[in-house]
Each structure stands twice: as structure tokens, then as C-alpha cells.
């Protein structure tokens, strides 16, 4: 530092971790877009960038997990279409069941559906590869990582042939349509492997593409409009972490008159931050200006002065309200109640039940129908000659306790509920299977109201172990009736 010159000495705080932009992230298809005629992603919307934003969000991973668990977490089941039964479609049922058990020997169909949901909600796109070797009865399905998949334009004329069951006549007919199809490229190592749209002619493996929304070839995650909020929430949290690690260091001017700080003092100042500076005393040493001649050395009196540039005091937990608002925005984009992501402090049983029922009716059930139709019921099953059976994702049993109690009371009081009607309830509560063949048909078809009239003790509480929940109360009654029925069977043997 030369004499009489001012100098800026930065005492920088530690740099936090920032989310890199998509331009900084590696692209598996770099330099291949023009060569193969592939469509690039819009800036920031590529799968790698989207997944990084999800990783750095404090709410999106919970929302995606809630989608996966509630949509695909209850398993896959088969159902006959209206008007079909074992007599008309038992063979198709068996084939569909066998396909679901063998379509992928490593992951079951529920796990693959869950992976596709995660891809859709993270990146806005998902792709399932269908490998169908010549002569094979069933295809094999695989999830394709969006990071390694790109599309071409819809410029290839193609013919699709699909068979459909006409509900009015219950007959199967084949339909043909002309479309413009894309080609699909997947990067495997250093090679590019090509795929065709499912149902079109060709020799390559096929793809069933899925996407969120209808804008663009690749789709867009439903939370993408809140991407600035995701970045902002992350930056706010990093600022809080920086505040606690670096402390409140006010911007100020340090003025040294008639001298300058020693190098040791400069180094000491650069370390005055964070917890290390609390409860200590700062000692600065300065050298004064020398005046006079060689024979008359004098040193000017040195003074050190610190002036604040501003009086802004940071507070603990900066941007706390901002983070809450951004979480609410993300939950709104997923249309999820807070209880499904672990934020349930303001819920009671009634409001929690209503929130779960809303999510089931408005979000999860439509999602289940859509994804199963797009993959199995409209494409894979018809291609295998299965038209009278459909695959569905199971849903949880969400019943309002008040409605359940009113209904059970109504049908029991009017003699509609029979002994055999209690068996499914008992099986559900007890987690077991009851052999109905041990009981006579006459006993199983006896109305509960009739037994209650002749044997009131059946409906009495069973000591201190009795419970208020009606379904468990019914299971207790069912156990008594089944024990009574078993005793009667033993007496007549």
C-alpha cells in the first residue's frame, strides 16, 4: 500500500453452494442435436436441471413421494369390463395376470409405475420401453431415464393399427389411422439407439411416451412455474446458514489517520466473523507516518476510527415467511393438502379425513386411471389380444366414520346385514382369511337383527377390551358369531 493512497480490502464471507444453470450442466446429447435432428429442451427445462432443482427444493421431493405412494403404492389389480365375467373372459384374465407377473423380472409393475410417476413429476416427461422379440407371447417393459432420451419432430408419416372393444356390441374391431410420428433416441454409452412409437410399423423397440401438459414435445413439470421460488427458497436458506456461520458483520469504513495498519492487523481483521469473534477483544496495531529529516526522526500520532455505513441489523431466520409462501405455492401446483407432506400441525381427525378424501377424488384417482389407460388398457393389453379385462391401480379405503356408522346401523336394524356380511369386515380388521365352508348356509344367511333379538348378549360390550370404533366392534361381533357357528358345527359332527 503506497503512502497516501486508499485501498479496498475485501473481507469476503464463505461462498455458499449455488444451483448451477442448465448451461453449466453436462448434456449427454451435446453436439448430436443437429446431426440427428433432435429437439433441444428449453433453457432450464432439461431433465438434468429439473432434477437438480428438485434435489435442492425443501418441498418438491415430499410432494413427488406423496404422488408415488398414494397413486401406485397400493398395488395393481385386474377387473372385468362391464358385461364380462369368468364365463366370457377367464382366459384373457389369466393371460393378463401372467403378463403382469413376468413383464419385468427385476421390478414389478407397481415399481415401474412409481418410477414413471417420479420421472413425470420431476422432469415433465417419462418413457417406457417395450421390447417385444419376435415369437414372444408377452413383451418386456423397462423405464427409460429421461436424461438420456430425446425426440425428433413429428415428421415421419406412420400408420397405427389398434383394436378396440366396442362397449355397445361387446365385439372387437380393428381401426387404422394415419399420423405423423416422432422417432426416439436414447444415449447408451457412446451410441445412440433409436426407438419407434408404440403401435407403428418397424423393427426397433417401441416407446410409450408420457408427459405433463400439452405444450411442447417433452412436457413440463407442474411445478416449473414456481422454479424461481424454488431457487429463492434455497438461496434464503443458504443465507440463513451463512448468517449463523459468519455472524452479523456490518459494513463499515475503517479510517487510519497519520499511519497505516500493520500486515498482522490486516490479517486479523479478515478473520473477525462468525462464532470466533464472539466474546473477544480486537487489538489493532498501526504504524504512524514518519516526519522530519534523517537526524530528527519523528512519528505522527496515529488514530483509528470505524464508521458504520448502515445500521441494518439482520434477524434470525431471515425470509421465514418467504419460505412458507413458496412451500404453499408448490403444494398448490401439486394440488396436495399439507397433511400429505408431513405438515399436519393444524389438522384434527375431521379435517384430515376431508383433506385426504379431496386429494383422493381430485388428484390421485384421475391420475391412476390416466396412467393405467395410457400404458396397459389402451396399448399393451389390446396388442396382446386382451380386450375384456383392464388393469387398475388400487385405492386406499377412505370412509367417513360417521357415514360408515350410519350405514351399518341402517342395514343392521332393518335386517339387511347377514352374518356372512360381517366376514369381510372381520377379515379386513383381523388381517386373516376365514373359511366360510365351515358354516352352514342357513347360519351365514341369518340376519344380524334376528340374532340380536334372540341373543342380546351378542351385541353387548366384551369387557374392557371393547372399543368405540364401529368397525372393530363389528369385528368383535363377527368373532363371537363365528365362534358360535364353529361350536355348532362341532356339536353336529
mmCIF file of N, CA, C and O in Angstrom, residues 12 14 35 91 241:
data_model
loop_
_atom_site.group_PDB
_atom_site.id
_atom_site.type_symbol
_atom_site.label_atom_id
_atom_site.label_comp_id
_atom_site.label_asym_id
_atom_site.label_seq_id
_atom_site.Cartn_x
_atom_site.Cartn_y
_atom_site.Cartn_z
ATOM 1 N N UNK A 12 -14.260 -11.149 2.509
ATOM 2 C CA UNK A 12 -15.382 -11.907 1.954
ATOM 3 C C UNK A 12 -15.812 -13.005 2.908
ATOM 4 O O UNK A 12 -15.003 -13.627 3.574
ATOM 5 N N UNK A 14 -17.713 -16.774 3.481
ATOM 6 C CA UNK A 14 -17.577 -18.035 2.780
ATOM 7 C C UNK A 14 -18.677 -18.178 1.734
ATOM 8 O O UNK A 14 -19.829 -17.841 1.975
ATOM 9 N N UNK A 35 -27.037 -33.180 -35.790
ATOM 10 C CA UNK A 35 -26.645 -34.360 -36.568
ATOM 11 C C UNK A 35 -27.802 -35.347 -36.718
ATOM 12 O O UNK A 35 -27.983 -35.959 -37.776
ATOM 13 N N UNK A 91 -59.995 -66.677 -19.831
ATOM 14 C CA UNK A 91 -58.709 -66.891 -20.483
ATOM 15 C C UNK A 91 -57.930 -65.581 -20.585
ATOM 16 O O UNK A 91 -56.718 -65.551 -20.351
ATOM 17 N N UNK A 241 -27.989 -19.950 6.734
ATOM 18 C CA UNK A 241 -26.833 -20.735 7.168
ATOM 19 C C UNK A 241 -25.592 -19.845 7.224
ATOM 20 O O UNK A 241 -24.796 -19.914 8.171
#
